[in-house]
CSV table of C-alpha atoms and ligand atoms in Angstrom, one decimal:
chain,number,residue,atom,x,y,z
A,2,MET,CA,-16.0,14.2,16.7
A,3,LYS,CA,-12.3,14.3,16.3
A,4,SER,CA,-10.1,15.5,13.5
A,5,GLN,CA,-6.4,16.5,13.1
A,6,VAL,CA,-7.3,19.8,11.4
A,7,VAL,CA,-10.6,21.8,11.5
A,8,ILE,CA,-10.9,24.1,8.5
A,9,ILE,CA,-13.4,27.0,9.0
A,10,GLY,CA,-14.7,28.2,5.6
A,11,ALA,CA,-15.3,26.4,2.3
A,12,GLY,CA,-14.1,29.2,0.0
A,13,PRO,CA,-11.1,28.5,-2.3
A,14,SER,CA,-8.6,28.7,0.7
A,15,GLY,CA,-10.4,26.1,2.8
A,16,LEU,CA,-11.3,23.7,0.0
A,17,LEU,CA,-7.8,23.8,-1.5
A,18,LEU,CA,-6.1,23.2,1.9
A,19,GLY,CA,-8.6,20.5,2.7
A,20,GLN,CA,-7.9,18.7,-0.5
A,21,LEU,CA,-4.1,18.9,-0.1
A,22,LEU,CA,-4.2,17.6,3.5
A,23,HIS,CA,-6.7,14.8,2.6
A,24,LYS,CA,-4.4,13.7,-0.2
A,25,ALA,CA,-1.5,13.6,2.2
A,26,GLY,CA,-3.4,11.5,4.7
A,27,ILE,CA,-4.0,14.3,7.2
A,28,ASP,CA,-7.7,14.2,8.2
A,29,ASN,CA,-9.7,17.4,8.3
A,30,ILE,CA,-13.3,18.6,8.5
A,31,VAL,CA,-14.5,21.7,6.7
A,32,LEU,CA,-17.2,23.9,8.4
A,33,GLU,CA,-19.0,26.4,6.2
A,34,ARG,CA,-21.7,28.9,7.2
A,35,ALA,CA,-23.4,29.2,3.8
A,36,THR,CA,-24.8,26.7,1.3
A,37,PRO,CA,-22.6,25.3,-1.5
A,38,GLU,CA,-24.9,27.2,-4.0
A,39,TYR,CA,-24.3,30.5,-2.2
A,40,VAL,CA,-20.5,30.0,-2.2
A,41,LEU,CA,-20.6,29.2,-5.9
A,42,GLY,CA,-22.8,32.3,-6.7
A,43,ARG,CA,-20.1,34.7,-5.7
A,44,ILE,CA,-18.4,36.1,-8.8
A,45,ARG,CA,-14.8,37.1,-7.9
A,46,ALA,CA,-11.3,36.5,-9.1
A,47,GLY,CA,-10.3,35.4,-12.6
A,48,VAL,CA,-6.5,35.5,-13.0
A,49,LEU,CA,-4.4,32.7,-11.5
A,50,GLU,CA,-0.7,32.7,-11.0
A,51,GLU,CA,1.5,29.7,-11.8
A,52,GLY,CA,2.0,29.1,-8.0
A,53,PHE,CA,-1.8,28.6,-7.6
A,54,VAL,CA,-2.0,26.4,-10.7
A,55,GLY,CA,0.8,24.2,-9.4
A,56,LEU,CA,-0.9,23.8,-6.0
A,57,VAL,CA,-4.2,22.8,-7.7
A,58,LYS,CA,-2.3,20.3,-9.7
A,59,GLU,CA,-0.7,18.9,-6.6
A,60,ALA,CA,-4.1,18.6,-5.1
A,61,GLY,CA,-5.1,16.5,-8.1
A,62,VAL,CA,-7.9,18.8,-9.1
A,63,ALA,CA,-6.5,20.5,-12.3
A,64,GLN,CA,-8.1,18.4,-15.1
A,65,ARG,CA,-10.8,20.9,-16.1
A,66,MET,CA,-8.6,24.0,-15.4
A,67,ASP,CA,-6.0,22.4,-17.7
A,68,ARG,CA,-8.6,22.0,-20.4
A,69,GLU,CA,-10.6,25.2,-20.1
A,70,GLY,CA,-8.2,27.7,-18.5
A,71,LEU,CA,-6.8,30.3,-20.9
A,72,PRO,CA,-3.0,30.9,-20.7
A,73,HIS,CA,-2.2,34.6,-21.0
A,74,GLY,CA,1.4,35.6,-22.0
A,75,GLY,CA,0.6,39.3,-21.9
A,76,VAL,CA,-1.5,42.0,-20.4
A,77,LYS,CA,-2.4,45.4,-21.7
A,78,VAL,CA,-2.5,48.8,-20.0
A,79,ALA,CA,-4.4,51.8,-21.5
A,80,PHE,CA,-3.7,55.5,-20.6
A,81,ASN,CA,-3.6,58.8,-22.5
A,82,GLY,CA,-5.9,57.1,-25.1
A,83,GLU,CA,-3.1,54.6,-26.0
A,84,ILE,CA,-2.8,50.9,-25.3
A,85,ARG,CA,0.5,49.3,-24.3
A,86,ARG,CA,1.3,45.6,-24.0
A,87,ILE,CA,3.3,44.0,-21.2
A,88,ASP,CA,4.9,40.8,-22.6
A,89,LEU,CA,4.8,38.5,-19.6
A,90,HIS,CA,6.7,35.7,-21.3
A,91,LYS,CA,9.5,38.1,-22.3
A,92,TYR,CA,9.8,40.1,-19.1
A,93,ALA,CA,9.0,37.5,-16.5
A,94,GLN,CA,11.2,34.6,-17.6
A,95,GLY,CA,8.7,32.7,-19.7
A,96,LYS,CA,6.0,32.8,-17.0
A,97,GLN,CA,2.3,33.5,-17.7
A,98,VAL,CA,-1.0,33.7,-15.9
A,99,ILE,CA,-4.1,31.5,-16.4
A,100,VAL,CA,-7.5,33.0,-16.8
A,101,TYR,CA,-10.0,30.6,-15.0
A,102,GLY,CA,-12.7,31.9,-12.7
A,103,GLN,CA,-12.8,31.5,-9.0
A,104,THR,CA,-16.3,30.0,-9.3
A,105,GLU,CA,-14.9,27.2,-11.5
A,106,ILE,CA,-12.0,26.4,-9.2
A,107,THR,CA,-14.3,26.4,-6.2
A,108,ALA,CA,-16.8,24.1,-8.1
A,109,ASP,CA,-13.9,21.7,-9.0
A,110,LEU,CA,-12.6,21.6,-5.5
A,111,MET,CA,-16.1,21.0,-4.1
A,112,GLU,CA,-16.7,18.1,-6.5
A,113,ALA,CA,-13.3,16.6,-5.6
A,114,ARG,CA,-14.0,16.8,-1.9
A,115,VAL,CA,-17.4,15.1,-2.3
A,116,ALA,CA,-15.7,12.4,-4.4
A,117,SER,CA,-12.9,11.9,-1.8
A,118,GLY,CA,-15.4,11.3,1.0
A,119,ALA,CA,-13.7,13.9,3.2
A,120,PRO,CA,-16.3,15.5,5.6
A,121,SER,CA,-17.7,18.9,5.1
A,122,VAL,CA,-20.6,20.5,7.1
A,123,TYR,CA,-22.4,23.3,5.3
A,124,GLU,CA,-24.9,25.8,6.9
A,125,VAL,CA,-23.2,25.8,10.4
A,126,GLU,CA,-23.9,28.5,12.9
A,127,ASN,CA,-22.2,30.0,15.9
A,128,VAL,CA,-18.7,28.6,15.3
A,129,GLU,CA,-16.5,29.1,18.4
A,130,ILE,CA,-12.8,28.2,18.7
A,131,HIS,CA,-11.5,27.2,22.1
A,132,ASP,CA,-8.2,26.4,24.0
A,133,LEU,CA,-5.9,27.5,21.2
A,134,MET,CA,-3.0,27.9,23.6
A,135,GLU,CA,-3.4,24.4,24.9
A,136,ASP,CA,-2.4,21.0,23.4
A,137,ALA,CA,-6.0,20.1,22.7
A,138,PRO,CA,-8.1,22.8,21.1
A,139,TYR,CA,-11.7,22.3,20.1
A,140,VAL,CA,-14.3,23.9,17.9
A,141,LEU,CA,-18.0,24.2,18.8
A,142,PHE,CA,-20.7,24.8,16.1
A,143,GLU,CA,-24.4,24.5,15.7
A,144,LYS,CA,-26.0,22.5,12.9
A,145,ASP,CA,-29.8,22.4,12.7
A,146,GLY,CA,-30.0,24.0,16.1
A,147,GLU,CA,-27.9,21.4,17.8
A,148,GLN,CA,-24.4,22.1,19.2
A,149,GLN,CA,-21.6,19.8,18.2
A,150,ARG,CA,-17.9,19.6,19.2
A,151,ILE,CA,-14.8,18.7,17.3
A,152,ASP,CA,-11.5,18.0,19.2
A,153,CYS,CA,-8.5,18.7,17.0
A,154,ASP,CA,-4.8,19.5,16.8
A,155,TYR,CA,-5.0,22.6,14.7
A,156,VAL,CA,-7.5,25.1,13.4
A,157,ALA,CA,-7.2,26.7,9.9
A,158,GLY,CA,-9.2,30.0,9.8
A,159,CYS,CA,-10.2,30.2,6.1
A,160,ASP,CA,-13.4,32.1,6.8
A,161,GLY,CA,-12.8,35.3,4.9
A,162,PHE,CA,-12.7,38.9,6.0
A,163,HIS,CA,-16.0,38.7,8.0
A,164,GLY,CA,-15.3,35.3,9.7
A,165,VAL,CA,-14.8,34.4,13.4
A,166,SER,CA,-11.2,33.1,13.3
A,167,ARG,CA,-9.4,36.5,13.2
A,168,LYS,CA,-11.6,37.9,15.9
A,169,THR,CA,-10.7,34.9,18.2
A,170,ILE,CA,-7.1,36.3,18.4
A,171,PRO,CA,-7.2,38.6,21.4
A,172,GLU,CA,-7.1,42.3,20.6
A,173,THR,CA,-4.0,42.7,22.7
A,174,VAL,CA,-2.1,40.2,20.4
A,175,ARG,CA,-3.4,41.2,16.9
A,176,LYS,CA,-2.5,44.4,15.1
A,177,GLU,CA,-4.6,45.3,12.1
A,178,TYR,CA,-3.6,47.7,9.3
A,179,GLU,CA,-6.3,49.1,7.0
A,180,LYS,CA,-6.8,51.5,4.2
A,181,VAL,CA,-10.2,52.0,2.5
A,182,TYR,CA,-10.2,53.6,-1.0
A,183,PRO,CA,-12.7,56.2,-2.0
A,184,VAL,CA,-14.2,54.1,-4.9
A,185,GLY,CA,-15.6,50.7,-5.6
A,186,TRP,CA,-15.5,48.5,-8.7
A,187,LEU,CA,-18.8,48.0,-10.5
A,188,GLY,CA,-18.5,44.6,-12.2
A,189,VAL,CA,-20.6,43.1,-15.0
A,190,LEU,CA,-20.5,39.5,-16.2
A,191,SER,CA,-22.0,38.8,-19.6
A,192,ASP,CA,-22.1,36.2,-22.3
A,193,THR,CA,-20.4,38.4,-24.8
A,194,PRO,CA,-17.0,37.9,-26.5
A,195,PRO,CA,-14.0,39.7,-24.9
A,196,ILE,CA,-12.9,42.9,-26.6
A,197,SER,CA,-9.3,41.6,-26.8
A,198,ASP,CA,-7.6,38.2,-26.3
A,199,GLU,CA,-5.7,39.7,-23.3
A,200,LEU,CA,-6.9,41.8,-20.3
A,201,ILE,CA,-6.9,45.5,-20.7
A,202,TYR,CA,-6.5,47.6,-17.5
A,203,GLY,CA,-7.0,51.3,-18.2
A,204,VAL,CA,-7.5,54.8,-16.9
A,205,SER,CA,-9.3,57.6,-18.7
A,206,ASP,CA,-10.5,61.1,-17.7
A,207,ARG,CA,-13.8,59.4,-16.6
A,208,GLY,CA,-11.9,56.9,-14.4
A,209,PHE,CA,-10.7,53.3,-14.3
A,210,PHE,CA,-11.8,50.4,-16.4
A,211,LEU,CA,-10.9,46.7,-16.8
A,212,CYS,CA,-11.8,44.4,-19.7
A,213,SER,CA,-11.4,40.9,-18.4
A,214,MET,CA,-12.9,37.5,-19.3
A,215,ARG,CA,-13.8,34.1,-18.2
A,216,SER,CA,-13.7,32.4,-21.6
A,217,ASN,CA,-13.8,33.2,-25.3
A,218,THR,CA,-17.5,33.8,-25.0
A,219,ARG,CA,-17.9,35.2,-21.5
A,220,SER,CA,-16.6,38.7,-20.5
A,221,ARG,CA,-16.1,40.4,-17.1
A,222,HIS,CA,-15.9,44.2,-17.2
A,223,TYR,CA,-15.3,46.7,-14.4
A,224,VAL,CA,-15.5,50.5,-14.0
A,225,ASP,CA,-14.8,52.4,-10.8
A,226,VAL,CA,-17.7,54.3,-9.2
A,227,SER,CA,-18.0,56.4,-6.1
A,228,LEU,CA,-18.9,54.7,-2.8
A,229,GLU,CA,-22.3,56.3,-2.8
A,230,GLU,CA,-23.3,54.5,-6.0
A,231,LYS,CA,-26.0,51.8,-5.8
A,232,VAL,CA,-25.9,48.8,-8.1
A,233,GLU,CA,-29.7,49.2,-8.7
A,234,ASP,CA,-29.1,52.5,-10.3
A,235,TRP,CA,-26.9,50.9,-13.0
A,236,SER,CA,-29.0,49.5,-15.8
A,237,ASP,CA,-27.0,47.4,-18.3
A,238,GLU,CA,-27.3,50.2,-20.8
A,239,ARG,CA,-25.9,52.8,-18.4
A,240,PHE,CA,-23.0,50.5,-17.6
A,241,TRP,CA,-22.1,49.8,-21.3
A,242,ASP,CA,-22.3,53.5,-22.1
A,243,GLU,CA,-20.0,54.4,-19.3
A,244,LEU,CA,-17.5,51.7,-20.2
A,245,LYS,CA,-17.5,52.7,-23.8
A,246,ASN,CA,-16.9,56.3,-22.9
A,247,ARG,CA,-13.8,55.2,-21.0
A,248,LEU,CA,-12.3,53.0,-23.7
A,249,PRO,CA,-9.5,54.3,-26.1
A,250,ASP,CA,-10.8,55.0,-29.6
A,251,GLU,CA,-8.9,52.0,-31.1
A,252,VAL,CA,-11.0,49.5,-29.3
A,253,LYS,CA,-14.3,51.4,-28.6
A,254,ASN,CA,-16.0,50.0,-31.6
A,255,ASP,CA,-15.0,46.4,-30.8
A,256,LEU,CA,-17.0,46.3,-27.6
A,257,VAL,CA,-19.8,43.8,-27.9
A,258,THR,CA,-22.6,44.5,-25.3
A,259,GLY,CA,-25.3,42.2,-24.0
A,260,PRO,CA,-27.5,41.4,-21.0
A,261,SER,CA,-25.6,41.1,-17.7
A,262,ILE,CA,-25.6,37.7,-15.9
A,263,GLU,CA,-24.3,39.3,-12.7
A,264,LYS,CA,-23.7,42.8,-11.5
A,265,SER,CA,-22.2,44.0,-8.2
A,266,ILE,CA,-20.1,46.7,-6.6
A,267,ALA,CA,-17.0,45.6,-4.6
A,268,PRO,CA,-15.3,48.0,-2.2
A,269,LEU,CA,-11.5,48.6,-2.5
A,270,ARG,CA,-9.6,47.9,0.6
A,271,SER,CA,-6.0,47.1,1.8
A,272,PHE,CA,-5.9,45.2,5.0
A,273,VAL,CA,-3.4,43.0,6.9
A,274,CYS,CA,-3.7,41.3,10.3
A,275,GLU,CA,-0.4,40.5,12.1
A,276,PRO,CA,0.4,37.9,13.3
A,277,MET,CA,-1.3,35.2,11.1
A,278,GLN,CA,-0.8,32.5,13.8
A,279,TYR,CA,-2.1,32.4,17.4
A,280,GLY,CA,-1.3,29.2,19.3
A,281,ARG,CA,-2.9,26.4,17.2
A,282,LEU,CA,-4.9,28.7,15.0
A,283,PHE,CA,-3.6,29.8,11.5
A,284,LEU,CA,-5.3,32.5,9.5
A,285,VAL,CA,-5.4,31.8,5.8
A,286,GLY,CA,-6.5,34.1,2.8
A,287,ASP,CA,-9.0,36.9,3.2
A,288,ALA,CA,-9.3,36.1,6.9
A,289,ALA,CA,-5.9,37.7,7.3
A,290,HIS,CA,-5.5,40.1,4.4
A,291,ILE,CA,-7.4,42.0,1.7
A,292,VAL,CA,-5.9,43.7,-1.4
A,293,PRO,CA,-7.7,46.0,-3.8
A,294,PRO,CA,-8.4,43.8,-6.9
A,295,THR,CA,-6.2,45.9,-9.3
A,296,GLY,CA,-3.2,43.6,-9.2
A,297,ALA,CA,-5.3,40.4,-9.3
A,298,LYS,CA,-3.6,39.2,-6.1
A,299,GLY,CA,-6.5,38.4,-3.6
A,300,LEU,CA,-7.0,34.8,-4.5
A,301,ASN,CA,-3.4,34.2,-5.4
A,302,LEU,CA,-2.3,35.4,-2.0
A,303,ALA,CA,-4.8,33.0,-0.4
A,304,SER,CA,-3.2,30.2,-2.3
A,305,SER,CA,0.3,31.3,-1.1
A,306,ASP,CA,-0.9,31.0,2.5
A,307,VAL,CA,-2.4,27.5,1.7
A,308,ASN,CA,1.0,26.5,0.3
A,309,TYR,CA,2.8,27.5,3.4
A,310,LEU,CA,0.3,26.0,5.8
A,311,TYR,CA,0.1,22.7,3.9
A,312,ARG,CA,3.9,22.4,3.9
A,313,VAL,CA,4.1,23.3,7.6
A,314,MET,CA,1.4,20.6,8.3
A,315,LEU,CA,3.5,18.0,6.4
A,316,LYS,CA,6.5,18.8,8.7
A,317,VAL,CA,4.3,18.5,11.8
A,318,PHE,CA,2.4,15.3,10.9
A,319,LYS,CA,4.8,13.5,8.6
A,320,GLU,CA,8.2,14.5,10.0
A,321,ASN,CA,7.0,14.9,13.6
A,322,LYS,CA,8.3,18.5,13.8
A,323,PRO,CA,5.7,20.5,15.7
A,324,GLU,CA,8.1,23.4,16.0
A,325,ALA,CA,7.7,24.0,12.2
A,326,ILE,CA,4.5,26.0,12.9
A,327,ALA,CA,6.5,28.9,14.2
A,328,GLN,CA,7.6,30.0,10.7
A,329,TYR,CA,4.1,30.2,9.3
A,330,SER,CA,3.2,33.8,10.0
A,331,SER,CA,6.5,35.4,9.0
A,332,LEU,CA,6.7,33.3,5.7
A,333,CYS,CA,3.2,34.4,4.8
A,334,LEU,CA,3.5,38.0,5.8
A,335,ARG,CA,6.6,38.6,3.7
A,336,ARG,CA,4.7,37.7,0.5
A,337,VAL,CA,1.5,39.4,1.8
A,338,TRP,CA,3.2,42.7,2.2
A,339,HIS,CA,4.8,42.5,-1.3
A,340,ALA,CA,1.3,41.8,-2.8
A,341,GLU,CA,-0.2,44.6,-0.7
A,342,ARG,CA,2.4,47.0,-2.0
A,343,PHE,CA,1.9,45.9,-5.6
A,344,SER,CA,-1.9,46.1,-5.4
A,345,TRP,CA,-1.8,49.5,-3.7
A,346,TRP,CA,0.7,50.8,-6.3
A,347,MET,CA,-1.3,49.5,-9.3
A,348,THR,CA,-4.5,50.9,-7.7
A,349,ASN,CA,-3.0,54.4,-7.3
A,350,MET,CA,-1.6,54.4,-10.9
A,351,LEU,CA,-4.9,53.4,-12.5
A,352,HIS,CA,-7.4,55.5,-10.6
A,353,ASN,CA,-8.0,59.2,-10.5
A,354,PHE,CA,-7.2,59.7,-6.8
A,355,GLY,CA,-5.5,62.8,-5.3
A,356,ASP,CA,-5.0,66.1,-7.0
A,357,GLU,CA,-3.8,67.2,-10.4
A,358,ILE,CA,-0.2,66.8,-9.7
A,359,ASP,CA,-0.7,63.3,-8.3
A,360,ARG,CA,-2.5,62.3,-11.5
A,361,LYS,CA,0.4,63.7,-13.6
A,362,ILE,CA,2.9,61.8,-11.6
A,363,MET,CA,0.9,58.6,-11.8
A,364,ASN,CA,0.7,59.1,-15.6
A,365,SER,CA,4.4,59.4,-15.8
A,366,GLN,CA,4.8,56.2,-13.7
A,367,LEU,CA,2.5,54.4,-16.2
A,368,ASP,CA,4.7,55.7,-19.0
A,369,PHE,CA,7.9,54.6,-17.3
A,370,TYR,CA,6.7,51.2,-16.2
A,371,THR,CA,5.1,50.3,-19.5
A,372,GLY,CA,7.7,52.0,-21.7
A,373,THR,CA,11.2,51.0,-20.5
A,374,GLU,CA,12.8,47.5,-20.2
A,375,ALA,CA,13.5,48.1,-16.5
A,376,GLY,CA,9.9,49.1,-15.8
A,377,LEU,CA,8.3,46.3,-17.8
A,378,ARG,CA,10.4,43.8,-15.9
A,379,VAL,CA,9.2,45.2,-12.5
A,380,ILE,CA,5.5,45.0,-13.5
A,381,ALA,CA,5.7,41.7,-15.3
A,382,GLU,CA,7.6,39.8,-12.5
A,383,GLN,CA,5.0,40.9,-9.9
A,384,TYR,CA,2.0,40.4,-12.1
A,385,VAL,CA,2.9,36.7,-12.6
A,386,GLY,CA,3.6,36.4,-8.9
A,387,LEU,CA,6.7,36.2,-6.8
A,388,PRO,CA,8.0,32.6,-6.1
A,389,TYR,CA,7.1,30.8,-2.8
A,390,GLU,CA,9.9,30.4,-0.3
A,391,GLU,CA,11.0,27.1,1.0
A,392,VAL,CA,9.6,25.7,4.3
A,393,THR,CA,12.3,24.2,6.5
B,402,LIG,P1,-13.7,33.6,0.9
B,402,LIG,O1,-13.8,33.3,-0.5
B,402,LIG,O2,-14.3,34.8,1.5
B,402,LIG,O3,-14.3,32.3,1.7
B,402,LIG,C1,-14.5,32.3,3.1
B,402,LIG,C2,-15.6,31.3,3.4
B,402,LIG,O4,-15.8,31.3,4.8
B,402,LIG,C3,-17.2,31.3,5.1
B,402,LIG,N1,-17.4,31.8,6.5
B,402,LIG,C4,-17.7,31.0,7.5
B,402,LIG,N2,-17.8,29.7,7.6
B,402,LIG,C5,-18.1,29.2,8.9
B,402,LIG,N3,-18.3,30.0,10.0
B,402,LIG,C6,-18.1,31.3,9.9
B,402,LIG,N4,-18.3,32.1,11.0
B,402,LIG,C7,-17.8,31.9,8.6
B,402,LIG,N5,-17.6,33.1,8.2
B,402,LIG,C8,-17.4,33.1,6.9
B,402,LIG,C9,-17.8,32.1,4.0
B,402,LIG,O5,-19.2,31.9,3.8
B,402,LIG,C10,-16.9,31.8,2.8
B,402,LIG,O6,-17.5,30.7,2.1
B,402,LIG,O7,-12.1,33.6,1.4
B,402,LIG,P2,-10.9,32.8,0.9
B,402,LIG,O8,-11.2,31.3,0.7
B,402,LIG,O9,-9.7,33.2,1.7
B,402,LIG,O10,-10.7,33.2,-0.6
B,402,LIG,C11,-10.2,34.5,-0.9
B,402,LIG,C12,-10.8,35.0,-2.2
B,402,LIG,O11,-12.2,34.7,-2.3
B,402,LIG,C13,-10.5,36.5,-2.4
B,402,LIG,O12,-9.2,36.8,-2.1
B,402,LIG,C14,-10.8,37.0,-3.8
B,402,LIG,O13,-12.0,36.6,-4.3
B,402,LIG,C15,-10.6,38.5,-3.7
B,402,LIG,N6,-11.3,39.1,-4.8
B,402,LIG,C16,-10.7,39.1,-6.0
B,402,LIG,N7,-9.4,38.6,-6.1
B,402,LIG,C17,-8.7,38.6,-7.2
B,402,LIG,O14,-7.6,38.1,-7.3
B,402,LIG,N8,-9.3,39.2,-8.3
B,402,LIG,C18,-10.6,39.7,-8.3
B,402,LIG,O15,-11.2,40.1,-9.3
B,402,LIG,C19,-11.3,39.7,-7.1
B,402,LIG,N9,-12.6,40.2,-7.0
B,402,LIG,C20,-12.6,39.7,-4.7
B,402,LIG,C21,-13.3,40.2,-5.8
B,402,LIG,C22,-13.3,39.7,-3.4
B,402,LIG,C23,-14.6,40.2,-3.3
B,402,LIG,N10,-15.2,40.2,-1.9
B,402,LIG,C24,-14.5,39.7,-0.8
B,402,LIG,C25,-16.3,40.9,-1.6
B,402,LIG,C26,-14.6,40.7,-5.7
B,402,LIG,C27,-15.2,40.7,-4.5
B,402,LIG,C28,-16.6,41.2,-4.5
B,403,LIG,C1,-11.5,39.5,-13.1
B,403,LIG,O1,-11.5,38.9,-14.2
B,403,LIG,O2,-12.6,39.4,-12.4
B,403,LIG,C2,-10.4,40.3,-12.7
B,403,LIG,C3,-9.2,40.2,-13.4
B,403,LIG,C4,-8.1,40.9,-13.0
B,403,LIG,C5,-8.2,41.7,-11.9
B,403,LIG,C6,-9.4,41.8,-11.2
B,403,LIG,C7,-10.5,41.1,-11.6
B,403,LIG,O3,-7.1,42.4,-11.5
């Protein structure tokens, strides 16, 4: 087989990139280890920046998101038993975020790919990437026990944190930065109405909580738990009690509880791999970086990489400028480190890490950043997402 670009991984990064390239007439094959059902069963992000939304529109896959996505012009933060609102429209130049689940976006992208006729191979095994420093790299994989080969020009490693792409970059070339936090987020999805029409991030004496949503009838809630906790030990009743105990009095009684549809614990990690390009391989999304979910940046950062790689590929294939690939890593990493910093900072402010004096200082930070014009602008501009830079 032959293809201009081989995309490893059919998560949101791989599928969005594939759709954009296909639309631009750049042929690509997507290779995915899991089944489509498995990919769609993962409950993850829910908040999309305008940059992501614009890219999904450019890919021609925004019809359902435009219909069902919930525009949010504000977000709330609770601490000291009080709730404060960050007016995103006011403090981030009219910008907003869209609440629309990663599951839905992935389903829309999968459907669009099938309709476009662009090739995808699911349930592949033993993917290997070869000759990345040569003009003609190739990818080997097994499907139904048989090895197959794809000759290509470039490889996009969209295979998440545990994928093969990053590990293909020699250890002498790649540098990894990592921080693991001492808690995880226990998340519950339920068909219950959200407690508020906007997200509430909060910290209480008992720890962090987030009241989020997928629609006006489906909620997504989180509380932080120690890393030793097992999801099996959290009955629905125990979860709702814990959440209720963390909520400020003014909303406690508005909480509607119900059976969970999904329940899982996600670890909190900051991780970056530098560089994000090695010869003809580009790392995209979680394959290159992880942020703790507190800033809602994981998926949005993946889309910023997709944006840069797509525009670099347009330069290469449509303007015959192969030298354009040299800017990919530095363009991505600038934005990556900004999002890493924002997510790390939000995580520290909203969790009970450190000793008593750290907690007091974090509390004062929350007061400053949600209580002054200067502070509100700093949070709002980053929450809606920094703009993408131009690719030359
Ligand atoms: P994904 O979604 O992990 O997709 C990678 C795909 O690659 C496949 N794969 C392989 N395919 C072929 N060969 C191999 N050797 C392969 N190895 C792996 C995998 O099966 C998978 O289908 O990465 P992508 O596309 O870069 O997308 C990134 C986002 O998924 C991620 O940033 C966010 O979901 C992060 N994240 C969250 N972000 C937010 O903004 N808000 C959230 O609330 C939020 N919650 C989460 C999260 C990530 C979680 N993880 C990674 C465990 C909750 C969780 C639990
Ligand atoms: C979610 O709805 O799952 C969600 C929203 C915002 C975050 C993290 C997760 O920061």
